[in-house]
CSV table of C-alpha atoms in Angstrom, one decimal:
chain,number,residue,atom,x,y,z
Y,1,GLY,CA,-12.8,8.4,-9.7
Y,2,ASP,CA,-12.1,8.0,-6.0
Y,3,SER,CA,-8.7,9.7,-5.1
Y,4,VAL,CA,-6.7,10.6,-1.9
Y,5,THR,CA,-4.6,13.6,-1.4
Y,6,GLN,CA,-2.2,13.8,1.3
Y,7,MET,CA,0.5,16.4,2.4
Y,8,GLU,CA,4.0,16.1,0.9
Y,9,GLY,CA,6.7,15.3,3.0
Y,10,PRO,CA,9.2,14.9,4.3
Y,11,VAL,CA,7.9,16.0,7.7
Y,12,THR,CA,10.7,16.5,10.1
Y,13,LEU,CA,10.0,16.9,13.8
Y,14,SER,CA,11.8,16.9,17.3
Y,15,GLU,CA,10.9,14.2,19.7
Y,16,GLU,CA,7.8,14.8,21.8
Y,17,ALA,CA,6.5,17.3,19.2
Y,18,PHE,CA,2.8,17.3,18.0
Y,19,LEU,CA,2.1,15.6,14.7
Y,20,THR,CA,-0.5,16.3,12.1
Y,21,ILE,CA,-0.5,14.7,8.6
Y,22,ASN,CA,-3.4,16.0,6.6
Y,23,CYS,CA,-5.3,13.7,4.2
Y,24,THR,CA,-8.4,14.5,2.2
Y,25,TYR,CA,-10.5,12.3,-0.1
Y,26,THR,CA,-12.7,12.2,-3.0
Y,27,ALA,CA,-15.1,9.5,-3.4
Y,28,THR,CA,-18.7,8.4,-4.1
Y,29,GLY,CA,-20.6,7.2,-1.2
Y,30,TYR,CA,-18.9,6.9,2.1
Y,31,PRO,CA,-15.7,4.8,1.9
Y,32,SER,CA,-13.8,3.4,4.7
Y,33,LEU,CA,-10.5,5.2,5.6
Y,34,PHE,CA,-7.4,3.8,6.6
Y,35,TRP,CA,-3.8,5.1,7.7
Y,36,TYR,CA,-1.0,2.7,6.9
Y,37,VAL,CA,2.6,2.9,8.1
Y,38,GLN,CA,5.7,1.6,6.4
Y,39,TYR,CA,8.9,1.3,8.5
Y,40,PRO,CA,12.3,1.0,6.5
Y,41,GLY,CA,12.6,-2.3,4.8
Y,42,GLU,CA,9.1,-3.5,5.9
Y,43,GLY,CA,5.8,-4.0,4.2
Y,44,LEU,CA,2.8,-1.6,4.9
Y,45,GLN,CA,1.0,-2.1,8.2
Y,46,LEU,CA,-2.5,-1.0,9.0
Y,47,LEU,CA,-2.1,1.8,11.8
Y,48,LEU,CA,-5.9,2.7,12.1
Y,49,LYS,CA,-9.1,2.8,10.3
Y,50,ALA,CA,-12.6,4.3,10.5
Y,51,THR,CA,-15.5,2.9,8.7
Y,52,LYS,CA,-18.1,5.8,8.9
Y,53,ALA,CA,-18.6,9.5,9.5
Y,54,ASP,CA,-17.4,10.8,13.1
Y,55,ASP,CA,-15.5,7.5,13.9
Y,56,LYS,CA,-12.1,7.9,15.5
Y,57,GLY,CA,-9.6,5.3,14.7
Y,58,SER,CA,-6.6,5.1,17.2
Y,59,ASN,CA,-3.7,3.0,17.8
Y,60,LYS,CA,-0.3,3.5,19.4
Y,61,GLY,CA,-1.2,6.9,20.3
Y,62,PHE,CA,-1.9,8.0,16.8
Y,63,GLU,CA,-5.5,9.0,16.0
Y,64,ALA,CA,-7.6,10.0,13.1
Y,65,THR,CA,-11.4,11.1,12.9
Y,66,TYR,CA,-13.4,10.5,9.8
Y,67,ARG,CA,-14.8,13.8,8.9
Y,68,LYS,CA,-17.4,13.8,6.2
Y,69,GLU,CA,-18.1,17.4,5.9
Y,70,THR,CA,-14.5,18.3,5.2
Y,71,THR,CA,-13.7,14.9,3.4
Y,72,SER,CA,-10.7,14.6,5.6
Y,73,PHE,CA,-9.1,12.0,7.8
Y,74,HIS,CA,-6.0,13.7,9.3
Y,75,LEU,CA,-3.5,11.7,11.3
Y,76,GLU,CA,-2.4,13.0,14.5
Y,77,LYS,CA,-0.2,12.2,17.4
Y,78,GLY,CA,0.5,14.2,20.5
Y,79,SER,CA,4.1,13.2,21.3
Y,80,VAL,CA,6.0,11.6,18.5
Y,81,GLN,CA,9.1,9.3,19.2
Y,82,VAL,CA,12.1,8.7,17.0
Y,83,SER,CA,10.7,5.2,16.4
Y,84,ASP,CA,7.8,6.7,14.6
Y,85,SER,CA,9.9,7.7,11.9
Y,86,ALA,CA,8.3,6.0,8.7
Y,87,VAL,CA,6.3,6.6,5.7
Y,88,TYR,CA,2.7,7.1,6.3
Y,89,PHE,CA,-0.1,6.4,3.8
Y,90,CYS,CA,-3.8,7.4,3.9
Y,91,ALA,CA,-6.0,5.2,1.8
Y,92,LEU,CA,-9.7,4.6,1.2
Y,93,MET,CA,-11.4,1.5,0.2
Y,94,ASP,CA,-13.7,1.9,-2.8
Y,95,SER,CA,-17.1,0.3,-3.5
Y,96,SER,CA,-15.2,-2.5,-5.3
Y,97,TYR,CA,-13.2,-3.3,-2.2
Y,98,LYS,CA,-10.1,-1.9,-3.8
Y,99,LEU,CA,-7.4,0.3,-1.9
Y,100,ILE,CA,-6.6,3.7,-3.2
Y,101,PHE,CA,-3.7,5.1,-1.5
Y,102,GLY,CA,-2.3,8.7,-1.2
Y,103,SER,CA,1.2,9.4,-2.1
Y,104,GLY,CA,2.8,8.9,1.2
Y,105,THR,CA,4.3,11.2,3.7
Y,106,ARG,CA,7.8,10.5,5.2
Y,107,LEU,CA,8.0,11.4,8.8
Y,108,LEU,CA,11.6,11.9,10.2
Y,109,VAL,CA,11.8,12.5,14.2
Y,110,ARG,CA,14.9,13.7,15.6
Y,111,PRO,CA,16.1,13.0,19.0
Q,1,GLY,CA,0.7,-12.6,13.0
Q,2,ALA,CA,0.3,-12.9,9.3
Q,3,VAL,CA,3.4,-12.5,7.0
Q,4,VAL,CA,3.8,-12.1,3.4
Q,5,SER,CA,7.2,-12.4,1.9
Q,6,GLN,CA,8.3,-11.1,-1.3
Q,7,HIS,CA,11.4,-12.1,-3.4
Q,8,PRO,CA,13.5,-10.8,-4.6
Q,9,SER,CA,13.6,-7.6,-2.7
Q,10,TRP,CA,15.8,-6.0,-5.3
Q,11,VAL,CA,16.6,-7.0,-8.9
Q,12,ILE,CA,18.6,-5.4,-11.7
Q,13,CYS,CA,17.9,-6.8,-15.1
Q,14,LYS,CA,18.9,-5.9,-18.8
Q,15,SER,CA,16.5,-4.4,-21.2
Q,16,GLY,CA,14.5,-7.1,-22.9
Q,17,THR,CA,14.7,-9.8,-20.3
Q,18,SER,CA,11.9,-11.2,-18.1
Q,19,VAL,CA,11.8,-11.0,-14.2
Q,20,LYS,CA,9.8,-13.1,-12.0
Q,21,ILE,CA,8.8,-11.8,-8.5
Q,22,GLU,CA,7.4,-14.0,-5.9
Q,23,CYS,CA,4.8,-13.4,-3.1
Q,24,ARG,CA,4.4,-15.9,-0.5
Q,25,SER,CA,2.0,-16.1,2.4
Q,26,LEU,CA,4.0,-17.6,5.2
Q,27,ASP,CA,1.6,-18.7,7.7
Q,28,PHE,CA,-1.8,-18.4,6.2
Q,29,GLN,CA,-3.6,-19.3,3.0
Q,30,ALA,CA,-4.3,-16.3,0.8
Q,31,THR,CA,-7.4,-16.8,-1.3
Q,32,THR,CA,-6.8,-13.2,-2.9
Q,33,MET,CA,-3.5,-11.4,-3.7
Q,34,PHE,CA,-3.2,-8.0,-5.0
Q,35,TRP,CA,-0.1,-6.5,-6.9
Q,36,TYR,CA,0.7,-2.8,-6.7
Q,37,ARG,CA,3.3,-0.7,-8.4
Q,38,GLN,CA,4.9,2.3,-6.7
Q,39,PHE,CA,6.7,5.1,-8.6
Q,40,PRO,CA,9.0,7.3,-6.6
Q,41,LYS,CA,7.2,9.8,-4.4
Q,42,GLN,CA,3.8,8.4,-5.8
Q,43,SER,CA,0.9,6.5,-4.6
Q,44,LEU,CA,0.6,2.8,-4.8
Q,45,MET,CA,-1.3,1.8,-7.8
Q,46,LEU,CA,-3.3,-1.3,-7.9
Q,47,MET,CA,-2.2,-3.3,-11.2
Q,48,ALA,CA,-4.2,-6.4,-10.6
Q,49,THR,CA,-6.3,-8.7,-8.4
Q,50,SER,CA,-5.6,-12.6,-8.4
Q,51,ASN,CA,-7.5,-15.4,-7.0
Q,52,GLU,CA,-6.1,-18.7,-6.5
Q,53,GLY,CA,-6.9,-21.1,-9.4
Q,54,SER,CA,-8.4,-18.4,-11.7
Q,55,LYS,CA,-7.1,-15.7,-14.1
Q,56,ALA,CA,-6.1,-12.3,-12.6
Q,57,THR,CA,-8.2,-9.3,-13.1
Q,58,TYR,CA,-6.2,-6.4,-14.4
Q,59,GLU,CA,-6.9,-2.7,-13.8
Q,60,GLN,CA,-7.6,-0.4,-16.7
Q,61,GLY,CA,-4.3,0.5,-18.4
Q,62,VAL,CA,-2.2,-2.4,-17.1
Q,63,GLU,CA,-0.8,-4.6,-20.0
Q,64,LYS,CA,-1.7,-8.1,-18.9
Q,65,ASP,CA,0.7,-9.8,-21.6
Q,66,LYS,CA,3.4,-7.6,-20.2
Q,67,PHE,CA,2.7,-8.3,-16.5
Q,68,LEU,CA,1.9,-11.9,-16.1
Q,69,ILE,CA,0.4,-13.0,-12.8
Q,70,ASN,CA,0.0,-16.4,-11.6
Q,71,HIS,CA,-1.8,-17.6,-8.5
Q,72,ALA,CA,-1.2,-21.4,-8.6
Q,73,SER,CA,-1.5,-22.0,-5.0
Q,74,LEU,CA,-3.0,-20.7,-1.9
Q,75,THR,CA,0.5,-19.5,-0.6
Q,76,LEU,CA,2.2,-18.1,-3.8
Q,77,SER,CA,1.5,-15.5,-6.4
Q,78,THR,CA,4.0,-14.5,-8.9
Q,79,LEU,CA,4.4,-11.4,-11.3
Q,80,THR,CA,6.5,-11.6,-14.3
Q,81,VAL,CA,7.4,-8.6,-16.1
Q,82,THR,CA,8.2,-9.9,-19.7
Q,83,SER,CA,10.6,-8.2,-22.0
Q,84,ALA,CA,11.3,-5.5,-19.3
Q,85,HIS,CA,12.2,-2.0,-20.4
Q,86,PRO,CA,13.6,0.9,-18.3
Q,87,GLU,CA,10.1,2.2,-18.1
Q,88,ASP,CA,9.1,-0.7,-15.9
Q,89,SER,CA,11.5,0.1,-13.3
Q,90,SER,CA,9.5,0.6,-10.2
Q,91,PHE,CA,8.6,-0.8,-6.8
Q,92,TYR,CA,6.3,-3.7,-6.8
Q,93,ILE,CA,4.3,-4.5,-3.8
Q,94,CYS,CA,2.0,-7.5,-3.2
Q,95,SER,CA,-0.6,-8.1,-0.5
Q,96,ALA,CA,-2.7,-11.0,0.6
Q,97,SER,CA,-6.0,-11.6,2.3
Q,98,VAL,CA,-8.1,-14.5,3.3
Q,99,GLY,CA,-11.5,-14.6,1.9
Q,100,ARG,CA,-13.0,-11.3,1.0
Q,101,ALA,CA,-10.6,-8.5,0.7
Q,102,LEU,CA,-11.4,-6.3,3.5
Q,103,ALA,CA,-8.5,-4.0,4.3
Q,104,ASN,CA,-8.3,-4.8,7.9
Q,105,VAL,CA,-7.2,-8.3,7.0
Q,106,LEU,CA,-4.7,-7.4,4.2
Q,107,THR,CA,-1.0,-8.2,4.7
Q,108,PHE,CA,1.6,-6.4,2.6
Q,109,GLY,CA,5.0,-7.7,1.6
Q,110,ALA,CA,8.0,-5.5,2.0
Q,111,GLY,CA,8.1,-4.9,-1.8
Q,112,SER,CA,10.6,-5.6,-4.7
Q,113,ARG,CA,12.6,-2.9,-6.4
Q,114,LEU,CA,13.2,-3.7,-10.1
Q,115,THR,CA,15.8,-1.7,-12.0
Q,116,VAL,CA,15.9,-2.2,-15.8
Q,117,LEU,CA,19.1,-1.0,-17.5
């Protein structure tokens, strides 16, 4: 079945460092891909999405490009802030419109 | 924006008792609600999909008699863990959408942590 694999955390960075969180997927067809973020004590929030190959989703300085050839959707940000500390989930939507999540990656940004 | 509230956010119960978790859409009507379960350091696993006024659709491997889901109104869905046991301890998260379950209109609750002693 469809699945999502993302790098294990925690990822610890200093403020203004470059961030990459890897995400790869296995799916039949061409699913839509998503990144969600969960801040402490809050629900998951959609961060960005891409619906077809080569699409780039972006929001709040975060970007991810839908790479069909490598089945990847890596999350990047050029300069992280302390306020970006959260858990990030990569997900795909399968043919039944169900979300399949990766295991989540905790990001900790130090001042 | 759309808000989904879960209650309680944290509950401890004795083995063999039942626990009810509520999921409410505060400022919109949710025709579809989803219940997920998350084990520590693992993915969110979809347990069931509930549509207002109809029976929930459970994912393979989820015991529908153990995890009772009721979606009695357009703003409320409940998950009842019946005869809870320690292995049911987990983080339960709901999400809600209007109309078709497109992820860009899904709103998630903050989750409910269940600990069964």
